[in-house]
mmCIF file of C-alpha atoms in Angstrom:
data_model
loop_
_atom_site.group_PDB
_atom_site.id
_atom_site.type_symbol
_atom_site.label_atom_id
_atom_site.label_comp_id
_atom_site.label_asym_id
_atom_site.label_seq_id
_atom_site.Cartn_x
_atom_site.Cartn_y
_atom_site.Cartn_z
ATOM 1 C CA UNK A 95 -51.435 49.875 -143.642
ATOM 2 C CA UNK A 96 -50.630 50.589 -140.064
ATOM 3 C CA UNK A 97 -46.890 50.108 -140.440
ATOM 4 C CA UNK A 98 -46.709 52.095 -143.644
ATOM 5 C CA UNK A 99 -48.698 54.890 -142.102
ATOM 6 C CA UNK A 100 -46.291 54.906 -139.058
ATOM 7 C CA UNK A 101 -43.320 54.915 -141.507
ATOM 8 C CA UNK A 102 -44.784 57.883 -143.328
ATOM 9 C CA UNK A 103 -45.531 59.714 -139.985
ATOM 10 C CA UNK A 104 -41.929 59.040 -139.012
ATOM 11 C CA UNK A 105 -40.686 60.439 -142.310
ATOM 12 C CA UNK A 106 -42.778 63.662 -141.967
ATOM 13 C CA UNK A 107 -41.388 64.082 -138.440
ATOM 14 C CA UNK A 108 -37.898 63.624 -139.818
ATOM 15 C CA UNK A 109 -38.410 66.359 -142.381
ATOM 16 C CA UNK A 110 -39.875 68.592 -139.744
ATOM 17 C CA UNK A 111 -36.830 67.988 -137.495
ATOM 18 C CA UNK A 112 -34.436 68.666 -140.331
ATOM 19 C CA UNK A 113 -36.162 72.058 -141.002
ATOM 20 C CA UNK A 114 -36.994 73.155 -137.547
ATOM 21 C CA UNK A 115 -34.317 71.822 -135.203
ATOM 22 C CA UNK A 116 -31.284 73.779 -134.476
ATOM 23 C CA UNK A 117 -27.806 72.417 -134.389
ATOM 24 C CA UNK A 118 -28.077 71.458 -130.781
ATOM 25 C CA UNK A 119 -29.156 67.972 -131.697
ATOM 26 C CA UNK A 120 -26.179 67.226 -133.922
ATOM 27 C CA UNK A 121 -24.092 65.667 -131.101
ATOM 28 C CA UNK A 122 -26.911 63.328 -130.102
ATOM 29 C CA UNK A 123 -26.635 59.763 -131.329
ATOM 30 C CA UNK A 124 -30.511 59.663 -131.134
ATOM 31 C CA UNK A 125 -30.666 62.233 -133.860
ATOM 32 C CA UNK A 126 -28.085 60.443 -136.049
ATOM 33 C CA UNK A 127 -29.998 57.131 -135.553
ATOM 34 C CA UNK A 128 -33.434 58.866 -136.077
ATOM 35 C CA UNK A 129 -32.314 60.102 -139.544
ATOM 36 C CA UNK A 130 -30.850 56.682 -140.534
ATOM 37 C CA UNK A 131 -34.002 55.018 -139.364
ATOM 38 C CA UNK A 132 -36.197 57.490 -141.287
ATOM 39 C CA UNK A 133 -34.344 56.864 -144.575
ATOM 40 C CA UNK A 134 -34.503 53.057 -143.932
ATOM 41 C CA UNK A 135 -38.254 53.110 -143.210
ATOM 42 C CA UNK A 136 -38.939 55.433 -146.097
ATOM 43 C CA UNK A 137 -37.193 53.095 -148.568
ATOM 44 C CA UNK A 138 -39.229 50.244 -147.205
ATOM 45 C CA UNK A 139 -42.653 51.979 -147.551
ATOM 46 C CA UNK A 140 -41.721 53.117 -151.097
ATOM 47 C CA UNK A 141 -40.742 49.577 -152.302
ATOM 48 C CA UNK A 142 -43.680 47.903 -150.344
ATOM 49 C CA UNK A 143 -46.270 50.374 -151.617
ATOM 50 C CA UNK A 144 -45.025 50.202 -155.202
ATOM 51 C CA UNK A 145 -45.217 46.398 -155.136
ATOM 52 C CA UNK A 146 -48.579 46.396 -153.340
ATOM 53 C CA UNK A 147 -50.244 48.774 -155.773
ATOM 54 C CA UNK A 148 -48.675 47.666 -159.087
ATOM 55 C CA UNK A 149 -47.629 44.046 -158.327
ATOM 56 C CA UNK A 150 -44.515 44.845 -160.193
ATOM 57 C CA UNK A 151 -40.985 44.086 -158.950
ATOM 58 C CA UNK A 152 -39.305 47.166 -160.535
ATOM 59 C CA UNK A 153 -38.251 48.529 -157.138
ATOM 60 C CA UNK A 154 -37.140 45.140 -155.699
ATOM 61 C CA UNK A 155 -33.516 46.487 -155.764
ATOM 62 C CA UNK A 156 -34.595 49.163 -153.323
ATOM 63 C CA UNK A 157 -36.284 46.517 -151.049
ATOM 64 C CA UNK A 158 -33.224 44.373 -151.189
ATOM 65 C CA UNK A 159 -30.793 47.208 -150.482
ATOM 66 C CA UNK A 160 -32.871 48.547 -147.500
ATOM 67 C CA UNK A 161 -33.711 45.278 -145.892
ATOM 68 C CA UNK A 162 -30.647 43.260 -146.621
ATOM 69 C CA UNK A 163 -27.803 45.784 -146.684
ATOM 70 C CA UNK A 164 -28.936 48.860 -144.864
ATOM 71 C CA UNK A 165 -30.682 46.953 -142.053
ATOM 72 C CA UNK A 166 -27.386 45.770 -140.513
ATOM 73 C CA UNK A 167 -26.147 49.333 -139.982
ATOM 74 C CA UNK A 168 -29.532 50.902 -139.004
ATOM 75 C CA UNK A 169 -30.485 48.066 -136.661
ATOM 76 C CA UNK A 170 -27.112 48.161 -134.853
ATOM 77 C CA UNK A 171 -27.474 51.853 -134.038
ATOM 78 C CA UNK A 172 -31.175 51.528 -133.131
ATOM 79 C CA UNK A 173 -30.589 48.743 -130.645
ATOM 80 C CA UNK A 174 -27.604 50.618 -129.137
ATOM 81 C CA UNK A 175 -29.634 53.842 -128.714
ATOM 82 C CA UNK A 176 -32.559 51.828 -127.223
ATOM 83 C CA UNK A 177 -30.530 49.983 -124.686
ATOM 84 C CA UNK A 178 -28.047 52.685 -123.680
ATOM 85 C CA UNK A 179 -30.867 55.314 -123.285
ATOM 86 C CA UNK A 180 -33.036 53.122 -121.072
ATOM 87 C CA UNK A 181 -30.034 51.898 -119.043
ATOM 88 C CA UNK A 182 -28.968 55.535 -118.507
ATOM 89 C CA UNK A 183 -32.443 56.624 -117.535
ATOM 90 C CA UNK A 184 -32.650 53.760 -115.011
ATOM 91 C CA UNK A 185 -29.326 54.961 -113.569
ATOM 92 C CA UNK A 186 -31.043 58.178 -112.537
ATOM 93 C CA UNK A 187 -31.161 61.882 -113.384
ATOM 94 C CA UNK A 188 -27.472 62.441 -112.845
ATOM 95 C CA UNK A 189 -26.743 60.104 -115.756
ATOM 96 C CA UNK A 190 -29.807 60.671 -118.006
ATOM 97 C CA UNK A 191 -32.961 62.665 -116.945
ATOM 98 C CA UNK A 192 -36.177 61.418 -118.234
ATOM 99 C CA UNK A 193 -38.315 64.454 -119.432
ATOM 100 C CA UNK A 194 -41.619 65.148 -117.689
ATOM 101 C CA UNK A 195 -43.293 67.509 -120.173
ATOM 102 C CA UNK A 196 -45.834 65.773 -122.364
ATOM 103 C CA UNK A 197 -44.286 66.503 -125.706
ATOM 104 C CA UNK A 198 -40.806 65.623 -124.419
ATOM 105 C CA UNK A 199 -42.161 62.358 -123.095
ATOM 106 C CA UNK A 200 -43.748 61.445 -126.413
ATOM 107 C CA UNK A 201 -40.686 62.452 -128.301
ATOM 108 C CA UNK A 202 -38.454 60.407 -125.998
ATOM 109 C CA UNK A 203 -40.594 57.307 -126.234
ATOM 110 C CA UNK A 204 -40.803 57.652 -130.039
ATOM 111 C CA UNK A 205 -37.091 58.109 -130.501
ATOM 112 C CA UNK A 206 -35.815 55.726 -127.868
ATOM 113 C CA UNK A 207 -38.360 52.956 -128.215
ATOM 114 C CA UNK A 208 -41.131 52.959 -130.727
ATOM 115 C CA UNK A 209 -38.863 53.400 -133.804
ATOM 116 C CA UNK A 210 -36.782 50.344 -132.628
ATOM 117 C CA UNK A 211 -40.113 48.371 -132.198
ATOM 118 C CA UNK A 212 -41.029 49.311 -135.786
ATOM 119 C CA UNK A 213 -37.610 48.069 -136.909
ATOM 120 C CA UNK A 214 -38.095 44.830 -135.055
ATOM 121 C CA UNK A 215 -41.555 44.405 -136.509
ATOM 122 C CA UNK A 216 -40.106 45.000 -139.936
ATOM 123 C CA UNK A 217 -37.717 42.147 -139.375
ATOM 124 C CA UNK A 218 -40.381 39.767 -138.493
ATOM 125 C CA UNK A 219 -43.088 40.856 -140.937
ATOM 126 C CA UNK A 220 -41.081 41.149 -144.078
ATOM 127 C CA UNK A 221 -38.692 38.926 -145.762
ATOM 128 C CA UNK A 222 -35.095 39.526 -144.963
ATOM 129 C CA UNK A 223 -32.048 37.449 -145.767
ATOM 130 C CA UNK A 224 -30.121 35.923 -142.981
ATOM 131 C CA UNK A 225 -28.050 38.837 -141.588
ATOM 132 C CA UNK A 226 -24.393 38.062 -141.585
ATOM 133 C CA UNK A 227 -22.064 40.945 -140.762
ATOM 134 C CA UNK A 228 -19.068 41.302 -142.988
ATOM 135 C CA UNK A 229 -16.109 43.575 -143.052
ATOM 136 C CA UNK A 230 -17.888 46.183 -145.114
ATOM 137 C CA UNK A 231 -20.806 46.439 -142.583
ATOM 138 C CA UNK A 232 -18.295 46.720 -139.783
ATOM 139 C CA UNK A 233 -16.389 49.547 -141.618
ATOM 140 C CA UNK A 234 -19.649 51.504 -142.298
ATOM 141 C CA UNK A 235 -20.784 51.174 -138.627
ATOM 142 C CA UNK A 236 -17.302 52.165 -137.524
ATOM 143 C CA UNK A 237 -17.103 55.121 -139.837
ATOM 144 C CA UNK A 238 -20.470 56.464 -138.657
ATOM 145 C CA UNK A 239 -19.633 55.898 -135.005
ATOM 146 C CA UNK A 240 -16.175 57.561 -135.458
ATOM 147 C CA UNK A 241 -17.833 60.584 -137.127
ATOM 148 C CA UNK A 242 -20.386 60.751 -134.224
ATOM 149 C CA UNK A 243 -17.584 60.457 -131.716
ATOM 150 C CA UNK A 244 -15.539 63.207 -133.280
ATOM 151 C CA UNK A 245 -18.573 65.501 -133.441
ATOM 152 C CA UNK A 246 -19.360 64.826 -129.754
ATOM 153 C CA UNK A 247 -15.694 65.285 -128.667
ATOM 154 C CA UNK A 248 -15.361 68.640 -130.591
ATOM 155 C CA UNK A 249 -18.657 69.881 -129.088
ATOM 156 C CA UNK A 250 -17.603 68.816 -125.599
ATOM 157 C CA UNK A 251 -13.950 69.675 -125.541
ATOM 158 C CA UNK A 252 -13.718 72.582 -128.005
ATOM 159 C CA UNK A 253 -16.961 74.402 -127.409
ATOM 160 C CA UNK A 254 -17.853 73.185 -123.937
ATOM 161 C CA UNK A 255 -21.249 71.987 -125.081
ATOM 162 C CA UNK A 256 -22.124 68.808 -123.218
ATOM 163 C CA UNK A 257 -25.327 67.092 -124.598
ATOM 164 C CA UNK A 258 -25.155 64.338 -121.925
ATOM 165 C CA UNK A 259 -25.267 65.195 -118.208
ATOM 166 C CA UNK A 260 -22.913 62.359 -117.316
ATOM 167 C CA UNK A 261 -20.121 63.733 -119.511
ATOM 168 C CA UNK A 262 -19.567 66.784 -117.416
ATOM 169 C CA UNK A 263 -17.865 64.870 -114.469
ATOM 170 C CA UNK A 264 -15.938 62.356 -116.437
ATOM 171 C CA UNK A 265 -12.283 62.458 -117.551
ATOM 172 C CA UNK A 266 -11.390 62.074 -121.275
ATOM 173 C CA UNK A 267 -9.950 58.624 -120.644
ATOM 174 C CA UNK A 268 -13.222 57.422 -118.938
ATOM 175 C CA UNK A 269 -15.263 58.955 -121.798
ATOM 176 C CA UNK A 270 -13.147 57.043 -124.329
ATOM 177 C CA UNK A 271 -13.737 53.837 -122.287
ATOM 178 C CA UNK A 272 -17.468 54.443 -122.404
ATOM 179 C CA UNK A 273 -17.238 54.963 -126.274
ATOM 180 C CA UNK A 274 -15.319 51.733 -126.714
ATOM 181 C CA UNK A 275 -17.811 49.913 -124.526
ATOM 182 C CA UNK A 276 -20.735 51.428 -126.440
ATOM 183 C CA UNK A 277 -19.200 50.443 -129.801
ATOM 184 C CA UNK A 278 -18.476 46.898 -128.533
ATOM 185 C CA UNK A 279 -22.104 46.518 -127.500
ATOM 186 C CA UNK A 280 -23.184 47.699 -130.897
ATOM 187 C CA UNK A 281 -21.114 45.080 -132.624
#
């Protein structure tokens, strides 16, 4: 009940963000990951709730897809956002400033920590097959990461919109090296 309630709250927040947020959040990997996590968790709560209330396995394909196929992609991005955000925060405000306003603190903790904890709990509390990455998983992760990188590069270089403070002082070569390192950490 608790996890399902949190999954539903997360989905409501996701819908709210889609409706109310402006396009400033598009170049943030946190936003991309948040939307992927929200779909993943929603599929889980639908299949779990259906089975719980009906004892029928009609939606087992949904459960299998989300927990055994989609999990590889979503978890990879969630872990990367979690670790890179908190490492950047620990490096100080010149790299990543931690917000001090209450609503931004709660949002930051939710998007950069608690969602990842929910996904880890899902791994331990629900049945998953042994996760083995295959070429298809790597291709999907690579395509999403490449689309994110292109979006970020266009925002930064074409429109001079820099969502991350550390990007302002770095050369394109160094930014590319950071992207390669981040991608390598995710894999």
